Amino acid sequence: MPNDQFPKPNVAMKKTLPTFVLTEVCVATDPGANRIFELEGANGEPFFERPMLSDNGERFDGKTKWMKSRFNFFPIVLDGSGLPWAEANVYILSRLQ
């Protein structure tokens, strides 16, 4: 049988982002909230996010300041369909922090 009759396996890939800033979902009234214009909820309401690090250098999540929230050349893992693989990327982030 020719090889083109068999489906190609889904293969995970690694990509590198030049800069990655860790953010969290928040509400519009939270300090440092930025509206994400590309996304809307099912009810049409906008999403908001904020960086984990405030302008004065404090982390919003209460973790110590020395834990990084900005990374250069951050590797992400994509699954076979090209979407970020959540478990792999959470693991990488936990190792970097």
Short mmCIF file of N, CA and C in Angstrom, two decimals:
data_model
loop_
_atom_site.label_atom_id
_atom_site.label_comp_id
_atom_site.label_asym_id
_atom_site.label_seq_id
_atom_site.Cartn_x
_atom_site.Cartn_y
_atom_site.Cartn_z
N MET A 1 0.84 -1.18 0.00
CA MET A 1 0.00 0.00 0.00
C MET A 1 0.88 1.25 0.00
N PRO A 2 0.50 2.24 -0.75
CA PRO A 2 1.27 3.49 -0.72
C PRO A 2 1.16 4.18 0.63
N ASN A 3 2.21 4.91 0.98
CA ASN A 3 2.24 5.59 2.28
C ASN A 3 1.19 6.68 2.42
N ASP A 4 0.70 7.25 1.32
CA ASP A 4 -0.26 8.34 1.42
C ASP A 4 -1.66 7.86 1.81
N GLN A 5 -1.88 6.54 1.88
CA GLN A 5 -3.18 6.04 2.30
C GLN A 5 -3.31 5.98 3.82
N PHE A 6 -2.19 6.02 4.53
CA PHE A 6 -2.22 5.98 5.97
C PHE A 6 -2.24 7.39 6.54
N PRO A 7 -3.07 7.65 7.53
CA PRO A 7 -3.06 9.00 8.13
C PRO A 7 -1.73 9.24 8.84
N LYS A 8 -1.27 10.46 8.75
CA LYS A 8 -0.04 10.83 9.44
C LYS A 8 -0.33 10.99 10.93
N PRO A 9 0.59 10.52 11.77
CA PRO A 9 0.34 10.64 13.21
C PRO A 9 0.39 12.10 13.65
N ASN A 10 -0.41 12.39 14.66
CA ASN A 10 -0.35 13.73 15.24
C ASN A 10 0.91 13.82 16.09
N VAL A 11 1.73 14.78 15.80
CA VAL A 11 3.00 14.92 16.48
C VAL A 11 3.03 16.26 17.20
N ALA A 12 3.42 16.21 18.47
CA ALA A 12 3.56 17.45 19.23
C ALA A 12 4.78 18.20 18.72
N MET A 13 4.73 19.54 18.82
CA MET A 13 5.83 20.38 18.37
C MET A 13 6.18 21.39 19.45
N LYS A 14 7.41 21.85 19.44
CA LYS A 14 7.83 22.90 20.34
C LYS A 14 8.01 24.18 19.53
N LYS A 15 7.47 25.26 20.01
CA LYS A 15 7.68 26.59 19.44
C LYS A 15 8.27 27.46 20.53
N THR A 16 8.94 28.52 20.16
CA THR A 16 9.53 29.43 21.13
C THR A 16 8.94 30.82 20.93
N LEU A 17 8.37 31.36 22.01
CA LEU A 17 7.86 32.73 21.98
C LEU A 17 8.99 33.68 22.33
N PRO A 18 9.15 34.78 21.61
CA PRO A 18 10.23 35.72 21.94
C PRO A 18 10.09 36.29 23.34
N THR A 19 8.85 36.60 23.75
CA THR A 19 8.57 37.13 25.08
C THR A 19 7.24 36.57 25.56
N PHE A 20 7.18 36.18 26.82
CA PHE A 20 5.96 35.66 27.42
C PHE A 20 5.74 36.37 28.74
N VAL A 21 4.55 36.94 28.93
CA VAL A 21 4.18 37.60 30.17
C VAL A 21 3.04 36.82 30.79
N LEU A 22 3.24 36.34 32.01
CA LEU A 22 2.22 35.58 32.71
C LEU A 22 1.10 36.53 33.14
N THR A 23 -0.14 36.20 32.78
CA THR A 23 -1.29 37.02 33.12
C THR A 23 -2.34 36.16 33.80
N GLU A 24 -3.35 36.82 34.37
CA GLU A 24 -4.48 36.11 34.95
C GLU A 24 -5.76 36.81 34.51
N VAL A 25 -6.84 36.03 34.44
CA VAL A 25 -8.14 36.59 34.10
C VAL A 25 -8.64 37.37 35.31
N CYS A 26 -9.25 38.53 35.06
CA CYS A 26 -9.75 39.36 36.15
C CYS A 26 -11.02 40.07 35.68
N VAL A 27 -11.55 40.94 36.52
CA VAL A 27 -12.71 41.76 36.15
C VAL A 27 -12.24 43.17 35.86
N ALA A 28 -13.08 43.94 35.24
CA ALA A 28 -12.70 45.28 34.78
C ALA A 28 -12.26 46.19 35.92
N THR A 29 -12.77 45.98 37.12
CA THR A 29 -12.46 46.88 38.23
C THR A 29 -11.17 46.52 38.97
N ASP A 30 -10.54 45.39 38.63
CA ASP A 30 -9.28 45.02 39.28
C ASP A 30 -8.16 45.95 38.85
N PRO A 31 -7.20 46.24 39.75
CA PRO A 31 -6.07 47.08 39.36
C PRO A 31 -5.25 46.42 38.25
N GLY A 32 -4.90 47.19 37.25
CA GLY A 32 -4.08 46.69 36.15
C GLY A 32 -4.84 45.91 35.10
N ALA A 33 -6.18 45.93 35.14
CA ALA A 33 -6.98 45.15 34.19
C ALA A 33 -6.87 45.72 32.78
N ASN A 34 -6.70 44.83 31.81
CA ASN A 34 -6.65 45.19 30.39
C ASN A 34 -7.70 44.36 29.67
N ARG A 35 -8.48 45.02 28.83
CA ARG A 35 -9.51 44.30 28.07
C ARG A 35 -8.85 43.54 26.93
N ILE A 36 -9.29 42.30 26.73
CA ILE A 36 -8.83 41.49 25.61
C ILE A 36 -9.87 41.66 24.51
N PHE A 37 -9.55 42.42 23.48
CA PHE A 37 -10.53 42.77 22.45
C PHE A 37 -10.86 41.59 21.54
N GLU A 38 -9.97 40.60 21.45
CA GLU A 38 -10.21 39.48 20.56
C GLU A 38 -11.20 38.47 21.12
N LEU A 39 -11.46 38.52 22.43
CA LEU A 39 -12.30 37.50 23.07
C LEU A 39 -13.54 38.10 23.70
N GLU A 40 -14.63 37.35 23.61
CA GLU A 40 -15.87 37.70 24.31
C GLU A 40 -16.45 36.43 24.88
N GLY A 41 -17.12 36.55 26.00
CA GLY A 41 -17.76 35.39 26.61
C GLY A 41 -19.00 35.00 25.83
N ALA A 42 -19.62 33.91 26.26
CA ALA A 42 -20.81 33.41 25.58
C ALA A 42 -21.95 34.42 25.64
N ASN A 43 -21.98 35.24 26.69
CA ASN A 43 -23.03 36.23 26.83
C ASN A 43 -22.65 37.58 26.21
N GLY A 44 -21.53 37.63 25.50
CA GLY A 44 -21.11 38.86 24.83
C GLY A 44 -20.30 39.81 25.68
N GLU A 45 -20.06 39.46 26.93
CA GLU A 45 -19.26 40.33 27.81
C GLU A 45 -17.78 40.14 27.52
N PRO A 46 -17.00 41.20 27.62
CA PRO A 46 -15.58 41.11 27.31
C PRO A 46 -14.79 40.41 28.43
N PHE A 47 -13.64 39.90 28.07
CA PHE A 47 -12.71 39.33 29.03
C PHE A 47 -11.68 40.38 29.40
N PHE A 48 -11.18 40.30 30.63
CA PHE A 48 -10.11 41.18 31.09
C PHE A 48 -8.98 40.32 31.65
N GLU A 49 -7.76 40.81 31.51
CA GLU A 49 -6.60 40.15 32.08
C GLU A 49 -5.70 41.20 32.71
N ARG A 50 -4.80 40.74 33.55
CA ARG A 50 -3.80 41.64 34.11
C ARG A 50 -2.50 40.86 34.28
N PRO A 51 -1.38 41.55 34.13
CA PRO A 51 -0.11 40.86 34.36
C PRO A 51 0.00 40.47 35.83
N MET A 52 0.74 39.42 36.11
CA MET A 52 0.89 38.97 37.49
C MET A 52 1.71 39.96 38.33
N LEU A 53 2.44 40.85 37.66
CA LEU A 53 3.29 41.80 38.36
C LEU A 53 2.72 43.20 38.17
N SER A 54 2.49 43.92 39.26
CA SER A 54 1.94 45.27 39.18
C SER A 54 3.03 46.26 38.77
N ASP A 55 2.62 47.50 38.55
CA ASP A 55 3.58 48.54 38.16
C ASP A 55 4.64 48.81 39.23
N ASN A 56 4.28 48.59 40.50
CA ASN A 56 5.24 48.85 41.58
C ASN A 56 6.09 47.62 41.90
N GLY A 57 5.95 46.53 41.12
CA GLY A 57 6.79 45.36 41.29
C GLY A 57 6.24 44.29 42.20
N GLU A 58 5.04 44.49 42.76
CA GLU A 58 4.42 43.48 43.62
C GLU A 58 3.60 42.52 42.75
N ARG A 59 3.56 41.26 43.16
CA ARG A 59 2.74 40.28 42.45
C ARG A 59 1.32 40.32 42.98
N PHE A 60 0.34 40.27 42.06
CA PHE A 60 -1.07 40.28 42.45
C PHE A 60 -1.48 38.99 43.13
N ASP A 61 -0.80 37.88 42.84
CA ASP A 61 -1.21 36.59 43.40
C ASP A 61 -0.61 36.31 44.77
N GLY A 62 0.14 37.27 45.32
CA GLY A 62 0.68 37.14 46.66
C GLY A 62 1.98 36.35 46.74
N LYS A 63 2.50 35.86 45.61
CA LYS A 63 3.77 35.14 45.64
C LYS A 63 4.91 36.13 45.78
N THR A 64 6.07 35.64 46.12
CA THR A 64 7.21 36.52 46.34
C THR A 64 7.63 37.21 45.04
N LYS A 65 8.23 38.40 45.20
CA LYS A 65 8.61 39.21 44.04
C LYS A 65 9.67 38.53 43.17
N TRP A 66 10.52 37.69 43.77
CA TRP A 66 11.59 37.10 42.98
C TRP A 66 11.10 36.03 42.02
N MET A 67 9.84 35.56 42.18
CA MET A 67 9.30 34.58 41.22
C MET A 67 8.96 35.32 39.94
N LYS A 68 9.54 34.88 38.85
CA LYS A 68 9.40 35.58 37.59
C LYS A 68 7.98 35.50 37.03
N SER A 69 7.60 36.51 36.29
CA SER A 69 6.33 36.49 35.57
C SER A 69 6.52 36.93 34.12
N ARG A 70 7.76 37.24 33.75
CA ARG A 70 8.12 37.58 32.37
C ARG A 70 9.29 36.71 31.96
N PHE A 71 9.18 36.12 30.77
CA PHE A 71 10.20 35.20 30.30
C PHE A 71 10.55 35.52 28.85
N ASN A 72 11.83 35.49 28.53
CA ASN A 72 12.30 35.61 27.15
C ASN A 72 12.55 34.21 26.61
N PHE A 73 12.26 34.02 25.33
CA PHE A 73 12.45 32.75 24.65
C PHE A 73 11.74 31.61 25.38
N PHE A 74 10.45 31.83 25.65
CA PHE A 74 9.63 30.86 26.39
C PHE A 74 9.19 29.74 25.45
N PRO A 75 9.50 28.48 25.79
CA PRO A 75 9.07 27.37 24.93
C PRO A 75 7.63 26.97 25.22
N ILE A 76 6.85 26.75 24.18
CA ILE A 76 5.50 26.21 24.36
C ILE A 76 5.40 24.93 23.55
N VAL A 77 4.55 24.03 24.02
CA VAL A 77 4.35 22.75 23.33
C VAL A 77 2.98 22.78 22.68
N LEU A 78 2.94 22.47 21.39
CA LEU A 78 1.69 22.40 20.65
C LEU A 78 1.35 20.94 20.42
N ASP A 79 0.05 20.61 20.53
CA ASP A 79 -0.35 19.23 20.26
C ASP A 79 -0.40 18.98 18.76
N GLY A 80 -0.82 17.81 18.37
CA GLY A 80 -0.82 17.44 16.95
C GLY A 80 -1.71 18.30 16.09
N SER A 81 -2.71 18.96 16.68
CA SER A 81 -3.60 19.83 15.90
C SER A 81 -3.13 21.28 15.90
N GLY A 82 -1.99 21.56 16.56
CA GLY A 82 -1.44 22.91 16.56
C GLY A 82 -1.92 23.79 17.69
N LEU A 83 -2.65 23.23 18.65
CA LEU A 83 -3.13 23.99 19.81
C LEU A 83 -2.18 23.80 20.98
N PRO A 84 -2.08 24.80 21.87
CA PRO A 84 -1.21 24.62 23.04
C PRO A 84 -1.65 23.42 23.87
N TRP A 85 -0.69 22.60 24.25
CA TRP A 85 -0.94 21.43 25.08
C TRP A 85 -0.87 21.89 26.54
N ALA A 86 -2.02 21.98 27.18
CA ALA A 86 -2.15 22.62 28.50
C ALA A 86 -1.24 21.98 29.54
N GLU A 87 -1.29 20.67 29.69
CA GLU A 87 -0.51 20.01 30.74
C GLU A 87 0.99 20.21 30.55
N ALA A 88 1.46 20.08 29.33
CA ALA A 88 2.89 20.26 29.06
C ALA A 88 3.33 21.68 29.34
N ASN A 89 2.52 22.66 28.96
CA ASN A 89 2.90 24.06 29.15
C ASN A 89 2.83 24.47 30.61
N VAL A 90 1.86 23.93 31.37
CA VAL A 90 1.81 24.21 32.81
C VAL A 90 3.04 23.63 33.49
N TYR A 91 3.46 22.45 33.05
CA TYR A 91 4.66 21.84 33.63
C TYR A 91 5.89 22.71 33.35
N ILE A 92 6.06 23.17 32.12
CA ILE A 92 7.21 24.01 31.76
C ILE A 92 7.18 25.28 32.61
N LEU A 93 6.03 25.92 32.72
CA LEU A 93 5.93 27.14 33.51
C LEU A 93 6.27 26.89 34.98
N SER A 94 5.81 25.77 35.52
CA SER A 94 6.12 25.47 36.93
C SER A 94 7.62 25.26 37.13
N ARG A 95 8.28 24.68 36.15
CA ARG A 95 9.73 24.47 36.25
C ARG A 95 10.48 25.79 36.14
N LEU A 96 9.99 26.70 35.30
CA LEU A 96 10.65 28.00 35.15
C LEU A 96 10.48 28.86 36.39
N GLN A 97 9.30 28.80 37.01
CA GLN A 97 9.07 29.61 38.19
C GLN A 97 9.82 29.05 39.37
#
